[in-house]
mmCIF file of C-alpha atoms in Angstrom:
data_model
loop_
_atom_site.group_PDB
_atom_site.id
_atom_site.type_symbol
_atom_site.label_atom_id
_atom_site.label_comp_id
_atom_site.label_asym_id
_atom_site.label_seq_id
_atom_site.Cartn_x
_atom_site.Cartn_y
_atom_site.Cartn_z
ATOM 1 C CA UNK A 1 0.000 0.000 0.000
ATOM 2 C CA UNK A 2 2.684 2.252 0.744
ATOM 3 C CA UNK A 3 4.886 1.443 -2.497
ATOM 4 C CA UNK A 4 1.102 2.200 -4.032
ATOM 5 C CA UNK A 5 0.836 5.797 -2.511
ATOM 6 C CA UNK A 6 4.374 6.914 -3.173
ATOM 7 C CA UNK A 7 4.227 5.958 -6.723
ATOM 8 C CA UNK A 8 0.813 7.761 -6.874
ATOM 9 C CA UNK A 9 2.754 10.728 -5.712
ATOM 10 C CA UNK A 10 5.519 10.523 -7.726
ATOM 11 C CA UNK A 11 3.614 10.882 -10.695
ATOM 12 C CA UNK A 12 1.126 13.796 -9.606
ATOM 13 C CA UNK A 13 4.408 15.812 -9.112
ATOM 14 C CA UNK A 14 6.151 14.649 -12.173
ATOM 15 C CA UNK A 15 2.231 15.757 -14.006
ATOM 16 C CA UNK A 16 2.445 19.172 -11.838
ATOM 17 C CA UNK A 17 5.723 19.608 -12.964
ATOM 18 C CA UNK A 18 5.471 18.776 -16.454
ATOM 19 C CA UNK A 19 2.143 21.248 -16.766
ATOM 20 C CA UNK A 20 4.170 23.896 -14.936
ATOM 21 C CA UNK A 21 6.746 23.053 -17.964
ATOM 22 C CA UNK A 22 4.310 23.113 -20.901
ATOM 23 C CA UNK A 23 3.094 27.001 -19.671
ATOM 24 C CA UNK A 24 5.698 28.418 -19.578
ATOM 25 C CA UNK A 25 5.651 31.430 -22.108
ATOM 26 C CA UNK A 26 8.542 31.311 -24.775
ATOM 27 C CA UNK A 27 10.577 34.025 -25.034
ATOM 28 C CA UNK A 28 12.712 34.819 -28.512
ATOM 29 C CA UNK A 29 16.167 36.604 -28.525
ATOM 30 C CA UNK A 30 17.003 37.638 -31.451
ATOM 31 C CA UNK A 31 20.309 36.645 -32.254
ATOM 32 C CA UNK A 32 22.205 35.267 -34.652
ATOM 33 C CA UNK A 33 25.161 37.024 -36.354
ATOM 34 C CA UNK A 34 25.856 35.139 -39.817
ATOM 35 C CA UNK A 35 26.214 31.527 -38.132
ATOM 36 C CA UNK A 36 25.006 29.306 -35.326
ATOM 37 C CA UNK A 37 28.512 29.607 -33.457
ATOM 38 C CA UNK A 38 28.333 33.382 -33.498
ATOM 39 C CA UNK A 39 29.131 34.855 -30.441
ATOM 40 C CA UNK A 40 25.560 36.038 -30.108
ATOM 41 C CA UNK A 41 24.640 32.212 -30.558
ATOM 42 C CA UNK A 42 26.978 31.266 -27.795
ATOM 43 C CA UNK A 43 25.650 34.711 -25.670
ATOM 44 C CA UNK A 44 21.748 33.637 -26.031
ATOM 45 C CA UNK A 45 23.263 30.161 -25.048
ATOM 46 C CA UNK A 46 24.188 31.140 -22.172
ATOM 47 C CA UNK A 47 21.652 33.489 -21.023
ATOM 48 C CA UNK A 48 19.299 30.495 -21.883
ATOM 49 C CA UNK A 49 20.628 28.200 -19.693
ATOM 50 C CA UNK A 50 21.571 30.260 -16.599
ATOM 51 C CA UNK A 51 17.569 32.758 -16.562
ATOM 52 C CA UNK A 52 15.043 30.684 -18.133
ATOM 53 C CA UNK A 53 12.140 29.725 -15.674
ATOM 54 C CA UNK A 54 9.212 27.805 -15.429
ATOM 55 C CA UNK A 55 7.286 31.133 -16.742
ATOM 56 C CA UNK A 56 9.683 31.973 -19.161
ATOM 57 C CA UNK A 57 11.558 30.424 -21.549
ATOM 58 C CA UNK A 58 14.453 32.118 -23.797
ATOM 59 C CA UNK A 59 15.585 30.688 -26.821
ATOM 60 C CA UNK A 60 17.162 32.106 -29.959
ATOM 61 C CA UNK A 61 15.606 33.531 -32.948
ATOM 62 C CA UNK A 62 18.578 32.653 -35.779
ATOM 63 C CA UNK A 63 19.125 35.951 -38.071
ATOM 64 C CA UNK A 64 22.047 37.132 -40.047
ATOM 65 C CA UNK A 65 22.831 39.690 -37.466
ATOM 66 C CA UNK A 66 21.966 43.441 -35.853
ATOM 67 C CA UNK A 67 20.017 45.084 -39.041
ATOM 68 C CA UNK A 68 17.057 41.759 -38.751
ATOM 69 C CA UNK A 69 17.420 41.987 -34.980
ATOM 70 C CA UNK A 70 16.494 45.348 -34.234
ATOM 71 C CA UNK A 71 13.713 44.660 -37.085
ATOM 72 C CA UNK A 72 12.251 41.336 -35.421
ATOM 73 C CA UNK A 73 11.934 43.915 -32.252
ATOM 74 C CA UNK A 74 10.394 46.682 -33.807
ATOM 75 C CA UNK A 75 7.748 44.496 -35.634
ATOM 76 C CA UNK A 76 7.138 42.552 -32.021
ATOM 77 C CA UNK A 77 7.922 39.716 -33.511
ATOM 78 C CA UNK A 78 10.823 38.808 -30.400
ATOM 79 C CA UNK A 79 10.621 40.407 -27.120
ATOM 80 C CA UNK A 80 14.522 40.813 -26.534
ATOM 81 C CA UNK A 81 17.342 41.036 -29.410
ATOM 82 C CA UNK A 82 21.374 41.784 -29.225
ATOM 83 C CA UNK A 83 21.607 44.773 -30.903
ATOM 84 C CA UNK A 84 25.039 46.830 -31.962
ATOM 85 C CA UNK A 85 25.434 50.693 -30.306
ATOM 86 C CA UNK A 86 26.577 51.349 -34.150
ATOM 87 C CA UNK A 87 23.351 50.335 -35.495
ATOM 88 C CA UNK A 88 21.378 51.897 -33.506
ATOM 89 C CA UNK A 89 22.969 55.326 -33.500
ATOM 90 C CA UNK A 90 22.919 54.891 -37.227
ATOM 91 C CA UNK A 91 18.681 54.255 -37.026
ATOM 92 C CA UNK A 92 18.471 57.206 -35.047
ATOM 93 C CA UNK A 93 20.235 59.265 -37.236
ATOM 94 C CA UNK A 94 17.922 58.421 -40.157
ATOM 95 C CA UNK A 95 14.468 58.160 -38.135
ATOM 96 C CA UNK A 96 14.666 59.201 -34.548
ATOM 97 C CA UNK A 97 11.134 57.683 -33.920
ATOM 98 C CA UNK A 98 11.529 54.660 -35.617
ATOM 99 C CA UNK A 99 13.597 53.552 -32.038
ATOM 100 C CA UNK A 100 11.888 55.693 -29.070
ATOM 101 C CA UNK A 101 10.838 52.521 -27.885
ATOM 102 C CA UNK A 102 13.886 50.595 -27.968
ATOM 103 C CA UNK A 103 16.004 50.277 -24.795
ATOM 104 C CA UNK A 104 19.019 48.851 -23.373
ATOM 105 C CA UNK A 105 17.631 45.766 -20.729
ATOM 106 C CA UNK A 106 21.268 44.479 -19.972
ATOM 107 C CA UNK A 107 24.932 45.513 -21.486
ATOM 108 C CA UNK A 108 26.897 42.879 -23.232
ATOM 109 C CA UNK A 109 30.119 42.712 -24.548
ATOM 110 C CA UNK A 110 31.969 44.931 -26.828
ATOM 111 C CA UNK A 111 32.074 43.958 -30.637
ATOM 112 C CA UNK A 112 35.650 44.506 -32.308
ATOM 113 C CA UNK A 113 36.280 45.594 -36.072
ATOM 114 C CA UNK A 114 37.780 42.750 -37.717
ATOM 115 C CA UNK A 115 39.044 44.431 -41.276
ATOM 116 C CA UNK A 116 40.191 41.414 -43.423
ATOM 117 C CA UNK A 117 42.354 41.733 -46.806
ATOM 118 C CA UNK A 118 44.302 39.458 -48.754
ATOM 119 C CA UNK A 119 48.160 39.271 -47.336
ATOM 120 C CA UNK A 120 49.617 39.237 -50.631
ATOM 121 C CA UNK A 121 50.360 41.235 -53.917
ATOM 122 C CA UNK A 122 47.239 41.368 -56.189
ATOM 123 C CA UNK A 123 48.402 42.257 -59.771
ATOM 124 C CA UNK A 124 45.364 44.358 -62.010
ATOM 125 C CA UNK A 125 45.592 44.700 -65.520
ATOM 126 C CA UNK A 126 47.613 43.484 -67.747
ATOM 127 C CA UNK A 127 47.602 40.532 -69.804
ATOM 128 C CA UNK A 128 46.033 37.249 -68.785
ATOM 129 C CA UNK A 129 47.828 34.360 -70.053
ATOM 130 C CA UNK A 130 46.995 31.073 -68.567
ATOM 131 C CA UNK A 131 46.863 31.322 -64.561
ATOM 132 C CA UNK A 132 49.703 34.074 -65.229
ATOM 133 C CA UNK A 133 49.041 37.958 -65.486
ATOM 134 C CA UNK A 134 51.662 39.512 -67.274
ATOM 135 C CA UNK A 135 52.212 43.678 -67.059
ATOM 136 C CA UNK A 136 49.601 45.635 -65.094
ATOM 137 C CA UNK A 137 49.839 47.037 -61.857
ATOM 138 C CA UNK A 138 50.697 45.731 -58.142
ATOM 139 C CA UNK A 139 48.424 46.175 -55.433
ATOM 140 C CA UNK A 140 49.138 45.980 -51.663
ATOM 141 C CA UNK A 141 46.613 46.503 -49.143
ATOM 142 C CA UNK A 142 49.182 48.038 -45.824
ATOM 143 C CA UNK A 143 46.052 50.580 -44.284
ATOM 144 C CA UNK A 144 42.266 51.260 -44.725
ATOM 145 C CA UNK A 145 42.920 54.261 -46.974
ATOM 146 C CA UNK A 146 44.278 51.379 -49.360
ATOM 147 C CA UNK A 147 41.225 50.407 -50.237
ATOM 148 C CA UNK A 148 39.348 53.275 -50.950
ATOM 149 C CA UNK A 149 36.712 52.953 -53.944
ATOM 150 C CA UNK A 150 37.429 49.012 -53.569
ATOM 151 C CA UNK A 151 34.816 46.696 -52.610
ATOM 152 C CA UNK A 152 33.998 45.647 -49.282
ATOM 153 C CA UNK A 153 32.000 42.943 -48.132
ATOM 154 C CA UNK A 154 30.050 42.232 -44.989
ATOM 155 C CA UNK A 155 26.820 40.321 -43.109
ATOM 156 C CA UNK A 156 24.089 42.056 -41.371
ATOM 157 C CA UNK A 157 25.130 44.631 -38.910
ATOM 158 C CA UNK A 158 28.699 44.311 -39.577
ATOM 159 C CA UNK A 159 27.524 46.390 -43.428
ATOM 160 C CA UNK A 160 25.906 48.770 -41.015
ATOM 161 C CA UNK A 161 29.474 48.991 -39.346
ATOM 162 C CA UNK A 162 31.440 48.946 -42.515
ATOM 163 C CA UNK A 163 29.240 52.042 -44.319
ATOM 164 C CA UNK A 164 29.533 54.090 -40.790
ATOM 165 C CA UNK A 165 33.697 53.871 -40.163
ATOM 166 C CA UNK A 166 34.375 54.414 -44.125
ATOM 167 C CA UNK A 167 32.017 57.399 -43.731
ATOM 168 C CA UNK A 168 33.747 58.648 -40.209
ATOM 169 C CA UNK A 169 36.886 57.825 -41.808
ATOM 170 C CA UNK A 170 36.592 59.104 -45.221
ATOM 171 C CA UNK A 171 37.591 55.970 -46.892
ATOM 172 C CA UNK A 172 34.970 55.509 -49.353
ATOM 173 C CA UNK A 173 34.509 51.806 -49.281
ATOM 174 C CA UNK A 174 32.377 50.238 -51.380
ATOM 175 C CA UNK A 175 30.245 47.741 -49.063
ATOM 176 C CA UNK A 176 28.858 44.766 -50.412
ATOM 177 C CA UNK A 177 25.950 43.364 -48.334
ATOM 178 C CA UNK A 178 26.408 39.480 -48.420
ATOM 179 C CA UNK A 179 23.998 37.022 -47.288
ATOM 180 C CA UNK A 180 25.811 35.152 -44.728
ATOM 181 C CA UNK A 181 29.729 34.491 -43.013
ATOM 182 C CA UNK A 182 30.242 31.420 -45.615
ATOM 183 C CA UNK A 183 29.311 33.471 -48.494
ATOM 184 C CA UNK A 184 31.391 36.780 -47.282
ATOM 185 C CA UNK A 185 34.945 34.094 -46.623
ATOM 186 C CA UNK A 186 34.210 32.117 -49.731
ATOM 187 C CA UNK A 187 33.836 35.518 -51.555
ATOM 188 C CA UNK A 188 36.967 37.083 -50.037
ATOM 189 C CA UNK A 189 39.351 33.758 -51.185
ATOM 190 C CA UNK A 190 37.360 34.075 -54.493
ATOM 191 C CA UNK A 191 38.667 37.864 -55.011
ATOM 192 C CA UNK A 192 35.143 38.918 -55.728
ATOM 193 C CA UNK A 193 35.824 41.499 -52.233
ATOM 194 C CA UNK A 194 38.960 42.937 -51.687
ATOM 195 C CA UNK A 195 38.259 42.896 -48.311
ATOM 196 C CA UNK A 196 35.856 41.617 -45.536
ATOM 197 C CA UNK A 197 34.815 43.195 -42.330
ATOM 198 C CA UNK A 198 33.654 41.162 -39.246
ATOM 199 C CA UNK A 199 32.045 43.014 -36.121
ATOM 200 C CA UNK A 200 32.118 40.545 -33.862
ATOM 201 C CA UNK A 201 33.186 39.989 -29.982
ATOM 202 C CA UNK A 202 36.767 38.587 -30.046
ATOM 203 C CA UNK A 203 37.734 35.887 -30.682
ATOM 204 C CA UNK A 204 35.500 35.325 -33.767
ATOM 205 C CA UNK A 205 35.262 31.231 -34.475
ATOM 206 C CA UNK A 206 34.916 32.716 -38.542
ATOM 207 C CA UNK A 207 38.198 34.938 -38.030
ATOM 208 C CA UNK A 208 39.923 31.588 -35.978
ATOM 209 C CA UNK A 209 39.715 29.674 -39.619
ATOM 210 C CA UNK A 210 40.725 32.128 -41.996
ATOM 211 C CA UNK A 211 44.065 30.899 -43.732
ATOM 212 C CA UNK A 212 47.133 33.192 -42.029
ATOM 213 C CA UNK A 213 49.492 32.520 -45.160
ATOM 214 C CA UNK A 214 47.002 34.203 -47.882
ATOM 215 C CA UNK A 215 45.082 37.006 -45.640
ATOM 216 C CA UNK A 216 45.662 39.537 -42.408
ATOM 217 C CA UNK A 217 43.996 41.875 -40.460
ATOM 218 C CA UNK A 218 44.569 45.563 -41.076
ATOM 219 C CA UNK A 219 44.858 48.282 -38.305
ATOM 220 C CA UNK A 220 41.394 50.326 -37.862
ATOM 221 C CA UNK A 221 42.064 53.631 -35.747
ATOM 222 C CA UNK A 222 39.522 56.364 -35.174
ATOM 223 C CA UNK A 223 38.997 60.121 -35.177
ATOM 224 C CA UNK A 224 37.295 62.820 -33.553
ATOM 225 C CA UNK A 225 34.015 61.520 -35.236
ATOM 226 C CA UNK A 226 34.725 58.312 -34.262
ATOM 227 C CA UNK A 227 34.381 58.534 -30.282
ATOM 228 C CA UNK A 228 30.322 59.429 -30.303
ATOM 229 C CA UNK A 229 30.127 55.518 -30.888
ATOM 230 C CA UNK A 230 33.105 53.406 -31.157
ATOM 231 C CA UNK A 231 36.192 52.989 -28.592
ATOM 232 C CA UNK A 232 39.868 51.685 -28.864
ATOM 233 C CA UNK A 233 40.700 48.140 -28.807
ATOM 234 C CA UNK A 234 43.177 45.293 -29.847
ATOM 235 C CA UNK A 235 42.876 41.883 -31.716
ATOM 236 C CA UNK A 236 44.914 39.076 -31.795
ATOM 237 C CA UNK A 237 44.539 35.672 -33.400
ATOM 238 C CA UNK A 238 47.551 33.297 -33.121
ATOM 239 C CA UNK A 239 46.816 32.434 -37.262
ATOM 240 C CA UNK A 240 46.680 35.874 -38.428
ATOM 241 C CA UNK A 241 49.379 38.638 -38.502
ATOM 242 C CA UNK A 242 51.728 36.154 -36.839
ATOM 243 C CA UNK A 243 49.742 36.412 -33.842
ATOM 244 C CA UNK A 244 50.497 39.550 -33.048
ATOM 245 C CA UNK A 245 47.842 42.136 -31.700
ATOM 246 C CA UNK A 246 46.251 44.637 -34.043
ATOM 247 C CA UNK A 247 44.872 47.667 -33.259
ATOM 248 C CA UNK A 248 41.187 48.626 -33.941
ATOM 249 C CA UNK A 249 37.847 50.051 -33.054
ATOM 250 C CA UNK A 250 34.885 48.418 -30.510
ATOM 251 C CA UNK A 251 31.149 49.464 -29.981
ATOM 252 C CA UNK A 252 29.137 47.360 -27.404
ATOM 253 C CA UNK A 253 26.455 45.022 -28.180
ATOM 254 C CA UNK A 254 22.977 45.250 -26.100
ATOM 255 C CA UNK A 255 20.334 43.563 -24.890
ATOM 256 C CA UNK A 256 17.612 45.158 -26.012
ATOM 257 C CA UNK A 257 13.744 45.197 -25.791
ATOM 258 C CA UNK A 258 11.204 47.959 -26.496
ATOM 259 C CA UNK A 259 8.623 49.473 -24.129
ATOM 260 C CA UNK A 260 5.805 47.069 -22.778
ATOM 261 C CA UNK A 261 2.697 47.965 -21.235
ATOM 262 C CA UNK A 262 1.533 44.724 -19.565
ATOM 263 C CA UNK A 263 2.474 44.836 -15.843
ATOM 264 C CA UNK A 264 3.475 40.959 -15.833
ATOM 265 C CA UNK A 265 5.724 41.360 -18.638
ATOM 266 C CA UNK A 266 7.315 44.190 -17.288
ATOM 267 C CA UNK A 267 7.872 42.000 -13.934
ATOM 268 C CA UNK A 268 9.464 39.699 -15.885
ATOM 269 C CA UNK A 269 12.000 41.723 -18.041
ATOM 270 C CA UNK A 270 12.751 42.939 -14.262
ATOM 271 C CA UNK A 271 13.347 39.041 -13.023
ATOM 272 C CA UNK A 272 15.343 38.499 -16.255
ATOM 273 C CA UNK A 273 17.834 41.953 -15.323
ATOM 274 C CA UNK A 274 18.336 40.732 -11.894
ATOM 275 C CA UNK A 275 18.959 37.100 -13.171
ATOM 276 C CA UNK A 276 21.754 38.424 -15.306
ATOM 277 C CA UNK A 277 23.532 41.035 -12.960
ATOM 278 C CA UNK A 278 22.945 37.966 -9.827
ATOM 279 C CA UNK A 279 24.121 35.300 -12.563
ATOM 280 C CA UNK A 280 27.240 37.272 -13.973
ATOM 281 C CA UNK A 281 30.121 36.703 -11.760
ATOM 282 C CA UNK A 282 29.221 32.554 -12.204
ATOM 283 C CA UNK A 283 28.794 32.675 -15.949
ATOM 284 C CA UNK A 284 32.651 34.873 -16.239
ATOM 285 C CA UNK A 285 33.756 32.038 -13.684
ATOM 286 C CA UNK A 286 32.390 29.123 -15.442
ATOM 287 C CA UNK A 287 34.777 27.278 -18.069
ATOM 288 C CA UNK A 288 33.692 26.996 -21.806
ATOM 289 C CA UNK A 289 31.373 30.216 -21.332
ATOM 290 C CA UNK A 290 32.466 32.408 -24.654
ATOM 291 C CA UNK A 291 35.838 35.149 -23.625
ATOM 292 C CA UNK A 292 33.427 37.829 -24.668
ATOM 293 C CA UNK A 293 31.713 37.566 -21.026
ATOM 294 C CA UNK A 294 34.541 38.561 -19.668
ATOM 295 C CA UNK A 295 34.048 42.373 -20.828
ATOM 296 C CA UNK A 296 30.040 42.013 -19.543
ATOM 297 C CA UNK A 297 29.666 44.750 -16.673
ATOM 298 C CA UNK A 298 26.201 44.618 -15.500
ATOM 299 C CA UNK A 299 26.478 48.274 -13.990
ATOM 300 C CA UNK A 300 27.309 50.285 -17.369
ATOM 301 C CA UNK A 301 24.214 50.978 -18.852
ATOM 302 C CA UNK A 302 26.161 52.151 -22.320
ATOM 303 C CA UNK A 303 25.378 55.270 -24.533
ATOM 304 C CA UNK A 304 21.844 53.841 -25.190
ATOM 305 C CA UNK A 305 18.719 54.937 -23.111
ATOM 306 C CA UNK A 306 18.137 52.362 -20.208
ATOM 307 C CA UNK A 307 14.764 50.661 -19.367
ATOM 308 C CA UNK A 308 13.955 52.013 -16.233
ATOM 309 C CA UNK A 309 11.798 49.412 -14.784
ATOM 310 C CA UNK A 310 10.007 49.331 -11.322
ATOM 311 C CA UNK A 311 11.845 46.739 -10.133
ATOM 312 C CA UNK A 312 15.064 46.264 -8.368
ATOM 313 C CA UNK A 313 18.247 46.165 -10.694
ATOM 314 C CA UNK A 314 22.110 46.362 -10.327
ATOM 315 C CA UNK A 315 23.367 50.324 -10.087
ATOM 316 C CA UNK A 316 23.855 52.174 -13.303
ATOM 317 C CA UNK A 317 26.758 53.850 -13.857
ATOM 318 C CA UNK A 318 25.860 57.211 -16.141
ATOM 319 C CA UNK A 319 22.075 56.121 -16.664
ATOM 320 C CA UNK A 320 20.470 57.593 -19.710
ATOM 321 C CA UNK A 321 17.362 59.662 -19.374
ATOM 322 C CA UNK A 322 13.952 58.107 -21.096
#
């Protein structure tokens, strides 16, 4: 009899349990970034695993990157995304209203400038005989300014990125929007770009592949115009540029939402917050978690307005105004 009740038990709490399980409201992050081992992949990963709850569940929504992110968010069609500073600053700049609603819930990390060319000398003109090029002229890609009027290829938000540093830095790229990472190598080793860029938080799994012997990473530096969005940083791969450090230009990367009315979401963005800020010292500490966590400070709310929600959350550290 007692074996009897115990069992009988045992499966009203696994049924409890299980119901508990099937109501819990999904929750899509926007995400992506060109491929499913981007480091907003491995991000949402995380954040999956460490805040999702019996009411809420987060899982990604697979994009190529910031542009369909903050789109997804806008149309309600996701209630969080990771969206670039750049791209955002950029959408204001063209249609301030177009993201009033969109705010920062939680900082991430910062995304570096990866600016790709071939390592070589790239003869034009000329005659073509066989796989030979006789005559013409030798090219050599040394600085950004090299490639000026020369085509330049990227995915998603790293375009966005691209269009804004050849504009701040008056080097008149021509950027080539291409449809995903594979695409954008294969089109680099092709010669159909001259060069690639990759905004991405370091280290990139598609920069950790790229062959060392037939490309490197070029030096990005900013200006005045520069600072309103993007900060100082270094790169280093051990297979490019003989693994030595290169200097370049970071924006962060947000977790964003957009202004909800319902009381019990709101609640809920405020349980997710406090998740993350309670969660982030364990996540940094916890092996096989991405590097990029590492840069994650739960108490900078960035350049981006903040979602002040009626909740308790981690102290913000020059908090935007609504």
């Amino acid at each position: 009899m007692n074996r009897t009740r115990t069992l009988i038990v045992a499966g009203l709490l696994a049924a409890l349990s299980h119901s508990a399980h099937a109501q819990a409201e999904k929750w899509l992050i926007a995400g992506g970034g060109g491929v499913a081992t981007s480091t907003y992949s491995h991000m949402i990963g995380t954040i999956s695993e460490v805040c999702s709850t019996d009411e809420v569940q987060l899982e990604e929504k697979g994009t190529n990157g910031g542009p369909a992110n903050l789109a997804l968010l806008k149309e309600n069609k996701v209630k969080l995304a990771i969206i670039p500073l750049d791209l955002l600053f950029a959408a204001k700049l063209d249609n301030a209203s177009s993201v009033a609603q969109i705010k920062t819930l939680f900082p991430l990390h910062n995304e570096q400038v990866h600016l790709v060319v071939r390592s070589g000398v790239k003869k034009e003109g000329g005659l073509a005989i066989g796989g030979m090029r006789l005559g013409g002229t030798e090219v050599v890609y040394n600085r950004p300014e090299d490639l000026k009027g020369r085509p330049v290829g990227a995915v998603g938000g790293s375009a966005t990125t691209a269009r804004i540093l050849g504009d701040m830095l008056r080097l008149d790229w021509v950027v080539t929007d291409v449809k995903d990472t594979a695409t954008l190598l294969n089109s680099l080793s092709a010669g159909q770009l001259d060069a690639i860029v990759i905004s991405a938080g370091a280290p990139s799994l598609a920069l950790s592949k790229i062959d060392g012997g037939r490309f490197k990473l070029l030096p990005v530096r900013g200006n005045s115009d520069t600072t309103v969005v993007y900060g100082p940083a270094k790169i280093e791969y051990p297979n490019l540029n003989g693994g030595r450090s290169v200097d370049t230009l970071q924006a962060p990367a947000l977790l964003a939402t957009r202004v909800w009315r319902a009381p019990e979401t709101v609640a809920k963005l405020g349980a997710l917050r406090s998740c993350l800020a309670r969660q982030l010292p364990a996540i940094q500490d916890k092996e096989g978690t991405h590097p990029a966590w590492q840069g994650v400070a739960a108490e900078d709310s960035g350049r981006w307005p903040y979602y002040d929600l009626p909740v308790e959350a981690p102290k913000v550290v020059g908090k935007s105004k609504k």
